[in-house]
CSV table of C-alpha atoms in Angstrom, one decimal:
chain,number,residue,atom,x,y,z
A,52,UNK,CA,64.1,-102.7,-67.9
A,53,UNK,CA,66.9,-101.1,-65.8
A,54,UNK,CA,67.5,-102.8,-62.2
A,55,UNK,CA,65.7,-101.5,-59.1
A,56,UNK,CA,68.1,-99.2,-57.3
A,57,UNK,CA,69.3,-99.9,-53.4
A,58,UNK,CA,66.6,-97.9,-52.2
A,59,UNK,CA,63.9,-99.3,-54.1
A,60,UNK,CA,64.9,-102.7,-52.6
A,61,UNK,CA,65.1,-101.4,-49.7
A,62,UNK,CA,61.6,-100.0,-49.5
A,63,UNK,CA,59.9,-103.2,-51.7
A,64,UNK,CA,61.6,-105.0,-48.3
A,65,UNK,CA,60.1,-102.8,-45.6
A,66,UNK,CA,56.5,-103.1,-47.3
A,67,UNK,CA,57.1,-106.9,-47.4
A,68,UNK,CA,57.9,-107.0,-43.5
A,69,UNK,CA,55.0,-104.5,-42.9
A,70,UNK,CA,52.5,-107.1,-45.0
A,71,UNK,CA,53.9,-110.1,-43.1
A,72,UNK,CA,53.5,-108.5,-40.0
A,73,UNK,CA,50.3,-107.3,-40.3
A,74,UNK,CA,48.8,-110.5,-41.9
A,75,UNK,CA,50.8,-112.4,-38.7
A,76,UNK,CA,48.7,-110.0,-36.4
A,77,UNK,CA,45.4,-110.1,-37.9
A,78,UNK,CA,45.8,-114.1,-37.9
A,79,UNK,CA,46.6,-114.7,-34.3
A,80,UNK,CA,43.5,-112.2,-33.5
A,81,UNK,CA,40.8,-114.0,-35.3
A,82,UNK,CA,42.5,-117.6,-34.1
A,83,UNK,CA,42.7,-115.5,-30.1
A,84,UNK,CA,39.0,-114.4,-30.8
A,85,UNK,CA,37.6,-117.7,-32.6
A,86,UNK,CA,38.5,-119.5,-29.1
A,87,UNK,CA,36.7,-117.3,-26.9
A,88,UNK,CA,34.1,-117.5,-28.4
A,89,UNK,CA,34.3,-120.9,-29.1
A,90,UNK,CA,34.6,-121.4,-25.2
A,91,UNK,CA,31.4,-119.4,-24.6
A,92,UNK,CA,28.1,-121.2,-23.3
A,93,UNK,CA,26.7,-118.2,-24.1
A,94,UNK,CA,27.5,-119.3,-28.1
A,95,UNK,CA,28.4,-122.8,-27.5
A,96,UNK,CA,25.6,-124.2,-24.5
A,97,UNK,CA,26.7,-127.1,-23.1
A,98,UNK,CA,29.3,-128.2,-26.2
A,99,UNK,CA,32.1,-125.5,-25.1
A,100,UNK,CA,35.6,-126.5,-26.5
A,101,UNK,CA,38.4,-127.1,-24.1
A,102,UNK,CA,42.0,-126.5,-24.3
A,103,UNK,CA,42.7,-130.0,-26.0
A,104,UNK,CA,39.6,-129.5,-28.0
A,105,UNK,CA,40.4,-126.1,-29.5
A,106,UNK,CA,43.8,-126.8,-29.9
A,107,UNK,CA,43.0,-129.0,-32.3
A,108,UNK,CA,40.9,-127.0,-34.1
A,109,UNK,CA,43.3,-124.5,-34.4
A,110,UNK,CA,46.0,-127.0,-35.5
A,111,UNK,CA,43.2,-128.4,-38.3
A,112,UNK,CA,42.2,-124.7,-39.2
A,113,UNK,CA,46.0,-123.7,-39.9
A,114,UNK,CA,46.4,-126.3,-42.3
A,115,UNK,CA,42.5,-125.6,-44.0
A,116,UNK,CA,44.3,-122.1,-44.3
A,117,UNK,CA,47.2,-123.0,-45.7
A,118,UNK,CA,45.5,-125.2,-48.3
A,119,UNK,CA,43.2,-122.5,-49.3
A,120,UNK,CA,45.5,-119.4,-49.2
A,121,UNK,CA,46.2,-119.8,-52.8
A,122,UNK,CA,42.5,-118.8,-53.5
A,123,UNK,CA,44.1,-115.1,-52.1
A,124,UNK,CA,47.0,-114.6,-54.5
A,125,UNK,CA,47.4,-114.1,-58.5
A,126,UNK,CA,49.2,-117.5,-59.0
A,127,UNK,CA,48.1,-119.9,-62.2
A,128,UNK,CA,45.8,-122.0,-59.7
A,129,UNK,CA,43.8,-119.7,-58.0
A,130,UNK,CA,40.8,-120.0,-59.7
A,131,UNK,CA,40.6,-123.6,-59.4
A,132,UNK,CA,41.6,-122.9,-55.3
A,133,UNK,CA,38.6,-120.3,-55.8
A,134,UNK,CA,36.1,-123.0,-57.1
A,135,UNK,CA,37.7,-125.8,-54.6
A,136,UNK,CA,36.6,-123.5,-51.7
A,137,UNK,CA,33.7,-122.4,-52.8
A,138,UNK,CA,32.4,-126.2,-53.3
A,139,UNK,CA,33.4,-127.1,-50.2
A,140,UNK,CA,31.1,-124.0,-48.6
A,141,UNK,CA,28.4,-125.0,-50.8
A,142,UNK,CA,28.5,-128.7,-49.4
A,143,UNK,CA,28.3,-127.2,-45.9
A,144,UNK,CA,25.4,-124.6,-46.1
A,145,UNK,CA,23.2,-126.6,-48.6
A,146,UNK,CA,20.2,-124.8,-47.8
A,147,UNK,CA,21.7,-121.2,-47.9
A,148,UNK,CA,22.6,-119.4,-51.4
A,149,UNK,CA,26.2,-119.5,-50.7
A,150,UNK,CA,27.3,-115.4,-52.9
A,151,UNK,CA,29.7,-116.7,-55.0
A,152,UNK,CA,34.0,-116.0,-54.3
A,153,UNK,CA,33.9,-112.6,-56.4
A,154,UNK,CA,31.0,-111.8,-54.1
A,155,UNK,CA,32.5,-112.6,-51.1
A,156,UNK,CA,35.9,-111.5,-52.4
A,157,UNK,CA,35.5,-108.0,-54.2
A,158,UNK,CA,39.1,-107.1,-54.1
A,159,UNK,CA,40.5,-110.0,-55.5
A,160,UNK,CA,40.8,-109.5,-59.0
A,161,UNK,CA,39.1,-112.2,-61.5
A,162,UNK,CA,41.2,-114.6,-63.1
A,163,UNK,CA,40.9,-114.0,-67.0
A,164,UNK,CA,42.6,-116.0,-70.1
């Protein structure tokens, strides 16, 4: 198979930046809109989560990400990451039928072997 030319790598580079970026973006929205709302006595009552509070959240959250991301990609372990999520969900909302990570997860194509 003959080598990508300039351009190619080029362009493979831009849509790498544009992925990064946009994954950046949509992860500091949902962390900028998960404290709001986890500030709100509207949502929270009385148990509202202060500065020092929902930084560490966050902090505990970023690394509950990271541990999970694998779950996302095509790598040799994501269906065990897959299964590793999903029983920690199902240990959390016992009484509710937790739809399984394919469910959840349409465009994430099956592991196979």
């Amino acid at each position: 198979m003959p080598k990508p030319s300039g351009l190619l790598r080029k362009r493979q580079s831009d849509i790498n930046a544009w992925r990064q970026a946009e994954k950046d973006t949509t992860i500091q929205y949902m962390v900028d809109t998960m404290e709001i709302t986890l500030n709100d006595p509207d949502v929270m009552g009385k148990g509202v989560l202060g500065e020092v509070r929902l930084e560490k959240v966050i902090r505990a959250w970023s690394k509950c990400y990271d541990e999970y991301y694998g779950a996302l990609s095509k790598g040799p372990e994501s269906d065990y990451i897959q299964e590793k999520l999903d029983q920690r969900l199902r240990r959390i909302f016992k009484k509710k039928k937790l739809p399984t990570f394919q469910e959840r997860y349409p465009w994430i194509k099956e592991q196979k072997y």
